[in-house]
Short mmCIF file of C-alpha atoms and ligand atoms in Angstrom, two decimals:
data_model
loop_
_atom_site.label_atom_id
_atom_site.label_comp_id
_atom_site.label_asym_id
_atom_site.label_seq_id
_atom_site.Cartn_x
_atom_site.Cartn_y
_atom_site.Cartn_z
CA MET A 83 27.38 -29.13 -150.09
CA LYS A 84 29.33 -31.25 -152.57
CA PHE A 85 30.60 -34.76 -151.90
CA ILE A 86 33.82 -36.45 -152.99
CA SER A 87 34.65 -40.16 -153.22
CA THR A 88 37.40 -41.73 -151.09
CA ARG A 89 38.69 -43.52 -154.22
CA GLY A 90 39.14 -40.27 -156.14
CA LYS A 91 37.79 -41.40 -159.52
CA ALA A 92 34.05 -40.70 -159.27
CA PRO A 93 32.55 -37.32 -160.18
CA ILE A 94 31.84 -34.86 -157.36
CA VAL A 95 28.11 -34.97 -156.60
CA GLY A 96 25.49 -32.92 -154.75
CA PHE A 97 23.59 -34.03 -151.65
CA CYS A 98 20.63 -35.74 -153.37
CA ASP A 99 22.78 -37.80 -155.75
CA CYS A 100 25.05 -38.76 -152.86
CA VAL A 101 22.12 -40.09 -150.83
CA LEU A 102 20.35 -41.86 -153.71
CA SER A 103 23.43 -43.69 -154.96
CA GLY A 104 24.92 -44.69 -151.60
CA LEU A 105 28.19 -46.05 -152.97
CA ALA A 106 30.23 -43.87 -155.38
CA SER A 107 30.69 -45.16 -158.95
CA ASP A 108 34.39 -45.89 -158.34
CA GLY A 109 33.53 -48.12 -155.39
CA GLY A 110 34.48 -45.43 -152.86
CA LEU A 111 32.49 -43.82 -150.05
CA TYR A 112 31.25 -40.24 -150.19
CA LEU A 113 32.49 -37.54 -147.83
CA PRO A 114 31.52 -33.86 -147.64
CA GLN A 115 34.08 -31.55 -149.24
CA PHE A 116 34.50 -29.73 -145.92
CA TRP A 117 33.05 -29.87 -142.40
CA PRO A 118 30.46 -27.15 -141.69
CA GLN A 119 31.23 -25.42 -138.38
CA ILE A 120 28.79 -25.13 -135.49
CA SER A 121 29.85 -22.21 -133.28
CA GLU A 122 30.17 -22.39 -129.49
CA THR A 123 27.22 -20.02 -129.16
CA GLU A 124 25.05 -22.27 -131.27
CA ILE A 125 26.13 -25.41 -129.38
CA ALA A 126 25.29 -23.64 -126.12
CA SER A 127 21.83 -22.82 -127.49
CA PHE A 128 21.18 -26.55 -128.08
CA ALA A 129 20.80 -27.04 -124.32
CA ASN A 130 17.30 -25.54 -124.55
CA LYS A 131 16.28 -27.20 -127.80
CA GLN A 132 14.33 -30.28 -128.81
CA PHE A 133 16.05 -33.19 -130.56
CA THR A 134 14.33 -32.34 -133.85
CA GLN A 135 15.49 -28.70 -133.73
CA ILE A 136 19.09 -29.77 -133.15
CA ALA A 137 18.79 -32.35 -135.93
CA PHE A 138 17.56 -29.64 -138.30
CA ALA A 139 20.47 -27.35 -137.38
CA ILE A 140 22.98 -30.11 -138.18
CA ILE A 141 21.38 -31.76 -141.22
CA SER A 142 20.46 -28.52 -143.02
CA ARG A 143 24.17 -27.63 -143.21
CA PHE A 144 24.64 -30.54 -145.64
CA CYS A 145 21.65 -30.12 -147.93
CA GLU A 146 21.39 -26.34 -148.29
CA GLY A 147 20.22 -25.38 -151.76
CA GLU A 148 18.93 -28.89 -152.53
CA ILE A 149 16.19 -29.51 -149.99
CA ASN A 150 13.88 -26.72 -148.96
CA ASN A 151 14.00 -25.91 -145.23
CA GLU A 152 10.32 -26.41 -144.60
CA ILE A 153 10.34 -29.81 -146.29
CA LEU A 154 13.46 -30.84 -144.38
CA ALA A 155 11.92 -29.82 -141.05
CA ASN A 156 8.84 -31.85 -141.93
CA ILE A 157 10.90 -34.94 -142.83
CA ILE A 158 12.79 -34.67 -139.54
CA ASN A 159 9.64 -34.19 -137.45
CA LYS A 160 7.93 -37.19 -139.08
CA SER A 161 11.03 -39.36 -138.65
CA TYR A 162 11.14 -38.97 -134.88
CA GLU A 163 7.47 -38.60 -133.93
CA ASN A 164 7.08 -42.36 -133.41
CA PHE A 165 9.97 -42.61 -130.96
CA THR A 166 8.52 -43.47 -127.58
CA HIS A 167 10.69 -41.15 -125.46
CA PRO A 168 10.00 -37.39 -125.53
CA SER A 169 13.74 -36.61 -125.69
CA VAL A 170 14.12 -39.13 -128.59
CA THR A 171 17.68 -39.98 -127.44
CA PRO A 172 17.79 -39.44 -123.64
CA ILE A 173 20.85 -39.84 -121.40
CA VAL A 174 20.88 -41.71 -118.09
CA GLU A 175 23.59 -41.53 -115.41
CA ILE A 176 24.69 -45.04 -114.33
CA ALA A 177 27.73 -44.04 -112.22
CA PRO A 178 29.37 -40.72 -111.29
CA SER A 179 30.32 -38.97 -114.58
CA HIS A 180 29.38 -42.08 -116.60
CA PHE A 181 26.28 -41.68 -118.76
CA VAL A 182 24.40 -43.93 -121.15
CA LEU A 183 22.92 -42.46 -124.33
CA GLU A 184 19.77 -44.50 -125.07
CA LEU A 185 19.38 -44.81 -128.83
CA PHE A 186 16.76 -47.60 -128.76
CA HIS A 187 13.43 -45.80 -128.38
CA GLY A 188 12.51 -46.18 -132.05
CA PRO A 189 9.98 -48.61 -133.58
CA THR A 190 12.35 -51.63 -133.76
CA LEU A 191 14.21 -50.91 -130.50
CA ALA A 192 17.61 -50.44 -132.17
CA PHE A 193 19.77 -47.42 -132.82
CA LYS A 194 19.51 -48.12 -136.55
CA ASP A 195 16.01 -46.63 -136.41
CA VAL A 196 17.48 -43.15 -135.80
CA ALA A 197 19.18 -43.16 -139.20
CA MET A 198 16.81 -45.39 -141.16
CA GLN A 199 13.62 -43.46 -140.32
CA PHE A 200 15.23 -40.31 -141.68
CA LEU A 201 16.93 -41.88 -144.72
CA ALA A 202 13.71 -43.56 -145.91
CA ARG A 203 11.70 -40.33 -145.86
CA LEU A 204 14.54 -38.38 -147.41
CA MET A 205 14.95 -40.86 -150.28
CA ASN A 206 11.23 -40.96 -150.89
CA HIS A 207 11.11 -37.17 -151.08
CA ILE A 208 14.02 -36.95 -153.52
CA LEU A 209 12.52 -39.69 -155.72
CA SER A 210 9.09 -38.11 -155.79
CA GLU A 211 10.61 -34.74 -156.81
CA GLN A 212 12.33 -36.53 -159.68
CA ASN A 213 9.22 -38.51 -160.57
CA LYS A 214 11.04 -41.79 -159.97
CA ARG A 215 10.67 -45.04 -158.10
CA ALA A 216 13.37 -47.24 -156.61
CA THR A 217 13.73 -50.79 -155.35
CA ILE A 218 15.55 -51.39 -152.08
CA ILE A 219 17.14 -54.81 -151.70
CA GLY A 220 18.96 -56.00 -148.61
CA ALA A 221 20.02 -59.12 -146.74
CA THR A 222 19.68 -59.33 -142.99
CA SER A 223 20.60 -61.69 -140.21
CA GLY A 224 17.96 -59.95 -138.12
CA ASP A 225 18.24 -56.33 -137.08
CA THR A 226 18.98 -54.13 -140.08
CA GLY A 227 16.10 -55.69 -142.00
CA SER A 228 13.43 -54.79 -139.49
CA ALA A 229 14.71 -51.22 -139.08
CA ALA A 230 14.66 -50.80 -142.88
CA ILE A 231 11.18 -52.31 -143.28
CA GLU A 232 9.70 -50.15 -140.53
CA ALA A 233 11.24 -47.07 -142.11
CA PHE A 234 10.29 -47.73 -145.75
CA LYS A 235 6.81 -49.25 -145.26
CA GLU A 236 4.99 -46.00 -145.92
CA GLN A 237 7.31 -44.59 -148.57
CA ASP A 238 5.23 -44.93 -151.71
CA ASN A 239 7.97 -44.39 -154.30
CA ILE A 240 9.98 -47.30 -152.96
CA ASP A 241 9.46 -51.06 -152.84
CA ILE A 242 11.58 -52.94 -150.34
CA PHE A 243 12.72 -56.59 -150.56
CA ILE A 244 14.53 -58.03 -147.55
CA LEU A 245 16.11 -61.48 -147.63
CA HIS A 246 16.61 -63.42 -144.42
CA PRO A 247 17.85 -66.99 -143.86
CA LYS A 248 14.77 -69.18 -143.28
CA ASP A 249 14.42 -70.40 -139.67
CA ARG A 250 17.75 -68.83 -138.67
CA THR A 251 16.60 -65.57 -137.11
CA SER A 252 14.88 -65.41 -133.75
CA GLU A 253 11.07 -65.50 -133.83
CA ILE A 254 10.87 -61.90 -132.61
CA GLN A 255 13.34 -60.74 -135.25
CA ARG A 256 11.40 -62.52 -138.01
CA ARG A 257 8.06 -61.24 -136.81
CA GLN A 258 9.34 -57.66 -136.60
CA MET A 259 9.77 -57.98 -140.38
CA THR A 260 7.00 -60.31 -141.50
CA THR A 261 4.11 -58.74 -139.59
CA VAL A 262 4.48 -55.54 -141.60
CA LEU A 263 1.78 -56.07 -144.22
CA ASN A 264 2.17 -52.91 -146.34
CA LYS A 265 1.97 -53.61 -150.05
CA ASN A 266 5.48 -52.25 -150.84
CA VAL A 267 7.15 -54.58 -148.30
CA PHE A 268 8.39 -58.04 -149.35
CA ASN A 269 10.06 -60.48 -147.00
CA ILE A 270 11.90 -63.33 -148.66
CA ALA A 271 12.94 -66.30 -146.54
CA ILE A 272 15.81 -68.03 -148.31
CA LYS A 273 16.43 -71.74 -147.75
CA GLY A 274 20.04 -71.15 -146.81
CA ASN A 275 22.20 -69.16 -144.39
CA PHE A 276 22.95 -65.43 -144.07
CA ASP A 277 25.98 -65.66 -146.39
CA ASP A 278 23.72 -67.18 -149.09
CA CYS A 279 21.35 -64.22 -148.71
CA GLN A 280 24.20 -61.74 -148.98
CA LYS A 281 25.57 -63.51 -152.02
CA ILE A 282 22.20 -63.30 -153.80
CA VAL A 283 21.93 -59.57 -153.05
CA LYS A 284 25.44 -59.04 -154.38
CA ASP A 285 24.59 -61.02 -157.55
CA LEU A 286 21.54 -58.83 -158.17
CA PHE A 287 23.54 -55.62 -157.73
CA THR A 288 26.30 -56.78 -160.09
CA ASP A 289 23.75 -57.55 -162.83
CA GLU A 290 24.00 -54.14 -164.52
CA ASN A 291 20.74 -54.50 -166.49
CA PHE A 292 18.73 -55.64 -163.55
CA ARG A 293 20.19 -52.88 -161.39
CA THR A 294 19.22 -50.11 -163.78
CA ASP A 295 15.89 -51.66 -164.89
CA PHE A 296 14.67 -51.71 -161.31
CA SER A 297 16.67 -48.74 -159.91
CA LEU A 298 18.19 -50.89 -157.21
CA SER A 299 19.38 -49.13 -154.11
CA GLY A 300 20.93 -50.36 -150.88
CA VAL A 301 20.40 -49.33 -147.29
CA ASN A 302 23.66 -50.48 -145.76
CA SER A 303 25.59 -48.33 -143.37
CA ILE A 304 27.86 -46.71 -145.96
CA ASN A 305 25.10 -44.37 -147.16
CA TRP A 306 26.04 -40.81 -146.14
CA GLY A 307 22.40 -40.13 -145.23
CA ARG A 308 22.66 -42.66 -142.41
CA ILE A 309 25.87 -41.23 -140.99
CA LEU A 310 24.43 -37.72 -141.22
CA ALA A 311 21.36 -38.60 -139.16
CA GLN A 312 23.65 -40.04 -136.47
CA ILE A 313 25.68 -36.84 -135.99
CA THR A 314 22.60 -35.32 -134.38
CA TYR A 315 22.57 -37.28 -131.11
CA TYR A 316 26.22 -36.54 -130.38
CA PHE A 317 25.38 -32.83 -130.34
CA LYS A 318 22.20 -33.44 -128.34
CA ALA A 319 24.02 -35.51 -125.70
CA GLY A 320 26.94 -33.07 -125.63
CA ALA A 321 24.62 -30.14 -125.03
CA ASP A 322 22.80 -32.11 -122.32
CA LEU A 323 26.13 -32.44 -120.47
CA GLY A 324 27.33 -28.86 -120.77
CA ALA A 325 29.06 -28.58 -124.14
CA PRO A 326 30.69 -26.40 -125.39
CA PHE A 327 32.03 -25.59 -121.91
CA ARG A 328 32.98 -29.14 -120.90
CA GLU A 329 34.81 -31.84 -122.80
CA ILE A 330 33.30 -35.29 -123.24
CA ASP A 331 34.48 -38.80 -124.13
CA PHE A 332 32.17 -41.06 -126.14
CA CYS A 333 32.45 -44.86 -126.00
CA VAL A 334 30.78 -46.51 -129.00
CA PRO A 335 30.02 -50.22 -129.57
CA THR A 336 31.44 -50.55 -133.04
CA GLY A 337 30.98 -52.86 -136.03
CA ASN A 338 30.92 -51.15 -139.41
CA PHE A 339 32.26 -47.87 -137.98
CA GLY A 340 29.22 -45.84 -139.09
CA ASP A 341 28.08 -44.75 -135.65
CA ILE A 342 31.49 -43.72 -134.34
CA PHE A 343 32.35 -41.98 -137.61
CA ALA A 344 29.31 -39.78 -137.01
CA GLY A 345 30.90 -38.89 -133.66
CA TYR A 346 34.11 -37.97 -135.47
CA ALA A 347 32.09 -35.74 -137.80
CA ALA A 348 30.54 -34.04 -134.74
CA LYS A 349 34.02 -33.39 -133.37
CA LYS A 350 35.19 -31.95 -136.69
CA MET A 351 32.11 -29.70 -136.73
CA GLY A 352 33.01 -28.18 -133.38
CA LEU A 353 31.67 -30.41 -130.59
CA PRO A 354 34.35 -30.59 -127.84
CA ILE A 355 34.92 -34.35 -127.80
CA ARG A 356 38.17 -35.43 -126.14
CA HIS A 357 38.31 -39.09 -127.16
CA LEU A 358 36.15 -41.30 -129.32
CA ILE A 359 36.53 -44.80 -127.95
CA ILE A 360 36.07 -47.70 -130.35
CA ALA A 361 34.57 -50.54 -128.31
CA THR A 362 34.66 -53.95 -130.01
CA ASN A 363 33.71 -57.47 -128.97
CA GLU A 364 36.04 -60.39 -129.67
CA ASN A 365 35.90 -59.44 -133.35
CA ASP A 366 38.55 -56.84 -132.70
CA ILE A 367 39.98 -55.92 -136.10
CA LEU A 368 39.65 -52.20 -135.28
CA ALA A 369 41.16 -52.43 -131.80
CA ARG A 370 44.12 -54.30 -133.26
CA ALA A 371 44.49 -51.81 -136.13
CA ILE A 372 44.55 -48.76 -133.86
CA ASN A 373 46.82 -50.34 -131.27
CA ASN A 374 49.37 -52.15 -133.45
CA GLY A 375 48.97 -50.42 -136.80
CA ARG A 376 47.98 -53.53 -138.76
CA TYR A 377 44.49 -53.85 -140.26
CA GLU A 378 44.16 -57.59 -140.72
CA ILE A 379 41.06 -59.70 -141.38
CA ALA A 380 40.50 -62.64 -139.04
CA LYS A 381 37.78 -65.29 -138.80
CA VAL A 382 34.42 -64.09 -137.47
CA ILE A 383 33.73 -65.28 -133.92
CA PRO A 384 30.02 -65.50 -133.02
CA THR A 385 29.28 -63.49 -129.84
CA SER A 386 26.21 -62.33 -127.95
CA SER A 387 26.51 -58.97 -129.76
CA PRO A 388 25.91 -60.20 -133.34
CA SER A 389 25.58 -56.74 -134.91
CA MET A 390 29.27 -56.24 -134.18
CA ASP A 391 30.41 -59.67 -135.46
CA ILE A 392 32.15 -58.35 -138.56
CA GLN A 393 35.24 -59.09 -140.61
CA ILE A 394 35.63 -55.81 -142.45
CA SER A 395 34.57 -52.46 -141.06
CA SER A 396 33.42 -50.62 -144.20
CA ASN A 397 33.17 -47.05 -142.90
CA PHE A 398 36.73 -47.17 -141.56
CA GLU A 399 37.69 -46.30 -145.15
CA ARG A 400 36.32 -42.80 -144.52
CA LEU A 401 38.58 -42.17 -141.55
CA LEU A 402 41.53 -43.70 -143.33
CA PHE A 403 41.06 -41.38 -146.32
CA LEU A 404 40.92 -38.29 -144.10
CA SER A 405 43.91 -39.37 -142.04
CA LEU A 406 45.85 -39.82 -145.30
CA GLU A 407 45.01 -36.15 -145.92
CA LYS A 408 42.65 -37.17 -148.75
CA ASP A 409 45.31 -38.98 -150.77
CA ALA A 410 42.95 -41.18 -152.83
CA GLU A 411 45.80 -42.97 -154.59
CA GLN A 412 47.34 -44.13 -151.36
CA LEU A 413 43.89 -45.14 -150.07
CA CYS A 414 43.29 -47.22 -153.20
CA SER A 415 46.58 -49.02 -152.80
CA LEU A 416 45.77 -49.92 -149.17
CA MET A 417 42.33 -51.17 -150.25
CA ASN A 418 43.91 -53.26 -153.01
CA SER A 419 46.24 -54.86 -150.56
CA LEU A 420 43.26 -55.59 -148.30
CA LYS A 421 41.46 -57.25 -151.20
CA GLN A 422 44.49 -59.28 -152.28
CA SER A 423 46.07 -60.32 -148.99
CA GLY A 424 43.42 -59.55 -146.38
CA LYS A 425 45.54 -56.94 -144.64
CA PHE A 426 47.46 -53.67 -144.83
CA THR A 427 49.74 -51.65 -142.56
CA LEU A 428 48.61 -48.17 -141.56
CA PRO A 429 51.15 -45.52 -142.61
CA GLN A 430 52.78 -43.92 -139.55
CA ASN A 431 51.42 -40.41 -140.23
CA ALA A 432 47.88 -41.67 -140.61
CA LEU A 433 48.14 -43.76 -137.46
CA ARG A 434 49.44 -40.79 -135.47
CA ARG A 435 46.52 -38.63 -136.59
CA ILE A 436 43.96 -41.35 -135.83
CA ARG A 437 45.38 -41.89 -132.34
CA LYS A 438 44.91 -38.20 -131.50
CA ASP A 439 41.15 -38.64 -131.67
CA PHE A 440 40.55 -42.36 -131.11
CA LEU A 441 41.22 -44.99 -128.47
CA ALA A 442 40.25 -48.61 -129.05
CA LYS A 443 39.76 -51.69 -126.91
CA SER A 444 37.94 -55.02 -127.02
CA ALA A 445 35.85 -56.88 -124.44
CA THR A 446 35.65 -60.66 -124.05
CA GLN A 447 32.37 -62.56 -123.85
CA GLU A 448 32.96 -63.16 -120.15
CA GLU A 449 33.56 -59.45 -119.49
CA VAL A 450 30.35 -58.60 -121.36
CA ASN A 451 28.28 -61.06 -119.31
CA LYS A 452 29.75 -59.82 -116.04
CA THR A 453 29.06 -56.22 -117.02
CA ILE A 454 25.40 -56.97 -117.75
CA ALA A 455 25.05 -58.68 -114.36
CA ARG A 456 26.91 -56.01 -112.39
CA ILE A 457 25.10 -53.02 -113.89
CA TYR A 458 21.80 -54.75 -113.16
CA ASP A 459 22.79 -55.64 -109.59
CA ASN A 460 24.24 -52.20 -108.80
CA SER A 461 21.89 -49.88 -110.66
CA ASN A 462 18.82 -52.00 -111.40
CA TYR A 463 19.42 -51.10 -115.05
CA LEU A 464 19.25 -53.81 -117.74
CA ILE A 465 21.52 -53.45 -120.77
CA ASP A 466 21.83 -55.43 -123.99
CA PRO A 467 25.12 -57.14 -124.93
CA HIS A 468 26.16 -54.45 -127.49
CA THR A 469 25.72 -51.73 -124.90
CA ALA A 470 27.58 -53.88 -122.38
CA VAL A 471 30.64 -53.97 -124.64
CA ALA A 472 30.73 -50.16 -124.56
CA ILE A 473 30.11 -49.85 -120.83
CA ASN A 474 32.78 -52.43 -120.00
CA ILE A 475 35.37 -50.58 -122.05
CA ALA A 476 34.29 -47.14 -120.80
CA GLU A 477 34.89 -48.39 -117.26
CA LYS A 478 38.38 -49.56 -118.24
CA LEU A 479 39.37 -46.30 -119.91
CA LYS A 480 37.56 -43.49 -118.06
CA ASP A 481 39.49 -40.97 -115.97
CA ASP A 482 38.67 -38.10 -113.60
CA LYS A 483 39.25 -35.33 -116.11
CA CYS A 484 36.30 -35.95 -118.34
CA GLN A 485 32.69 -37.14 -118.37
CA ILE A 486 32.05 -40.21 -120.49
CA ILE A 487 29.00 -41.27 -122.49
CA SER A 488 28.50 -44.91 -123.52
CA LEU A 489 26.12 -45.43 -126.43
CA ALA A 490 23.25 -47.91 -125.85
CA THR A 491 22.52 -49.27 -129.33
CA ALA A 492 19.80 -51.83 -128.63
CA HIS A 493 17.00 -52.38 -126.12
CA PRO A 494 17.72 -55.37 -123.83
CA ALA A 495 14.45 -57.01 -124.94
CA LYS A 496 15.93 -57.48 -128.43
CA PHE A 497 18.38 -59.99 -126.94
CA PRO A 498 16.35 -61.66 -124.19
CA ASP A 499 18.31 -64.94 -124.03
CA ALA A 500 21.74 -63.32 -123.76
CA VAL A 501 20.50 -60.82 -121.16
CA LYS A 502 18.78 -63.52 -119.09
CA ASN A 503 21.85 -65.78 -119.25
CA ALA A 504 24.06 -63.01 -117.95
CA SER A 505 21.80 -61.38 -115.35
CA GLY A 506 19.11 -63.92 -114.49
CA LYS A 507 16.50 -61.33 -115.44
CA THR A 508 14.26 -61.54 -118.52
CA PRO A 509 13.85 -58.12 -120.13
CA LYS A 510 10.29 -57.11 -121.02
CA LEU A 511 9.17 -56.06 -124.49
CA PRO A 512 7.59 -52.59 -124.53
CA ALA A 513 3.79 -52.62 -124.68
CA PHE A 514 3.58 -51.61 -128.34
CA LEU A 515 5.35 -54.84 -129.35
CA ALA A 516 3.59 -57.09 -126.86
CA ASP A 517 1.12 -58.51 -129.43
CA ILE A 518 3.78 -59.27 -132.04
CA LEU A 519 3.60 -63.03 -131.41
CA TYR A 520 -0.07 -63.10 -132.41
CA LYS A 521 -0.04 -61.01 -135.56
CA GLU A 522 -0.49 -62.22 -139.14
CA GLU A 523 2.73 -62.77 -141.11
CA LYS A 524 3.55 -62.21 -144.77
CA MET A 525 6.61 -63.73 -146.46
CA GLN A 526 7.72 -65.58 -149.57
CA ILE A 527 9.84 -68.71 -149.10
CA LEU A 528 12.34 -69.23 -151.95
CA PRO A 529 15.18 -71.67 -152.67
CA ASN A 530 18.77 -70.44 -152.51
CA ASP A 531 18.76 -69.32 -156.15
CA ALA A 532 19.46 -65.77 -157.36
CA ASN A 533 17.40 -66.22 -160.54
CA LEU A 534 14.26 -67.14 -158.65
CA VAL A 535 14.73 -64.11 -156.40
CA LYS A 536 15.22 -61.96 -159.48
CA ASN A 537 11.94 -63.25 -160.97
CA PHE A 538 10.07 -62.58 -157.75
CA ILE A 539 11.37 -59.00 -157.61
CA ALA A 540 10.65 -58.47 -161.30
CA GLN A 541 7.03 -59.52 -160.75
CA ASN A 542 6.53 -57.31 -157.73
CA SER A 543 8.65 -54.16 -158.03
CA ARG A 544 6.88 -51.12 -159.43
CA ALA A 545 10.16 -49.49 -160.53
CA LYS A 546 10.35 -51.31 -163.90
CA ASN A 547 9.73 -49.12 -166.96
CA GLN A 548 9.01 -46.29 -164.63
CA GLN A 549 9.25 -43.51 -167.21
CA ASN A 550 6.22 -44.94 -169.03
CA GLN A 551 4.46 -45.92 -165.87
CA LEU A 552 4.62 -42.51 -164.26
CA ARG A 553 3.81 -40.65 -167.46
CA GLY A 554 0.90 -42.94 -168.27
C1 LIG B 1768 24.63 -51.93 -136.16
C2 LIG B 1768 24.82 -52.04 -134.70
C3 LIG B 1768 26.04 -51.68 -134.06
C4 LIG B 1768 27.27 -51.27 -134.82
O1 LIG B 1768 27.17 -50.01 -135.41
P1 LIG B 1768 28.17 -49.58 -136.58
O2 LIG B 1768 27.67 -48.28 -137.07
O3 LIG B 1768 28.06 -50.68 -137.63
O4 LIG B 1768 29.54 -49.52 -136.00
C5 LIG B 1768 26.10 -51.76 -132.68
N1 LIG B 1768 25.04 -52.17 -131.94
C6 LIG B 1768 23.87 -52.53 -132.53
C7 LIG B 1768 22.75 -53.00 -131.66
C8 LIG B 1768 23.71 -52.47 -133.91
O5 LIG B 1768 22.54 -52.84 -134.45
#
């Protein structure tokens, strides 16, 4: 499979280059040249298959000719063997025809594990084939960092440096990162806030010499490898509920639009999805864009679902490009207007196409709290605030014609205070994390200064001068 950039000026690349580089050289996002088709017969056969077999059937369509089947199967099996549920991503019925797809059975209790576990092993394999090392750098306000660290800690061709704002994450969030003692894992606590951390990471990536010297790579949600790994559970859940013979709606708690774009890919590949429902919290840029046609940046409002507190939804660019029928020039002009004035108007044709597949709605903080309480009272089922956004909106939009699946993106124990506030019940950490408060921690505390971070990485990354290093 070959991949093209949404901005139209980067060379077409193969699967491995697409995954290793993340962002295209023209600043665009990669998309496959066409959508591979999964036939009805094959979808029907998924009903009797394991998650890993379905994942192989989907993922192999995109890397044929570049990754050997046996190796791919091995990467997939390893990625999901430490999920604590035998179905990996099970579904649970919470009301008639309303299901929850639990994506939080991975090592850090968040749906990001599903993609990150796979991406880390995939990148490590590609690097080791090419005799190369890479340095992963990222900033986190809590959740992405721990999912990345858990995924990369045993990948020997990669060193990972994660910056977090000192004393501004929860203790559990910090400890999920700092108690990983592997020698390729470096936690940096910056004396500053999350924006300071992000700014430092951006500074390092824009330093061309530093970026190439240390083969910097990112793990944010625009990497195609992450989206790809997320297509799998849409097919799994669909098959669990009778696809291809019955249509399904999916309701997805949305921030950067990576998760729901994977659902769109599944639909394009043949899964009979009726509507993809974009569920947002009070940071509702996407709900406004779909409903009134104007994509317009507003101030970020802090909510109890912080992973969806975003200003710009980066993966939306992928959908926009496709709904403009791959007109890269028009896409670039919309992105320029976004950069210059913080907004653009969706062209009528594009909006019409998007509305055929997508609905969008937002939930207020009060609605989210009430949903957590009600689902607990009625079904004795505790949900986290991100999941509650989806369930609240699914309840508003569901109809009798179609089953609906709400995606559960985090375990309630990741957000104990918000869940307890809303429901009166404190969620329990799973046993394998119960000793996290007593484990040894490893982290480096640094001032808010990009140069000092650069020095620290230079001293510790093994990617420098790698040609010599690996030869010698
Ligand atoms: C990242 C995240 C989301 C948002 O997913 P996107 O792919 O960015 O839309 C939702 N819920 C949780 C718990 C997350 O960590």
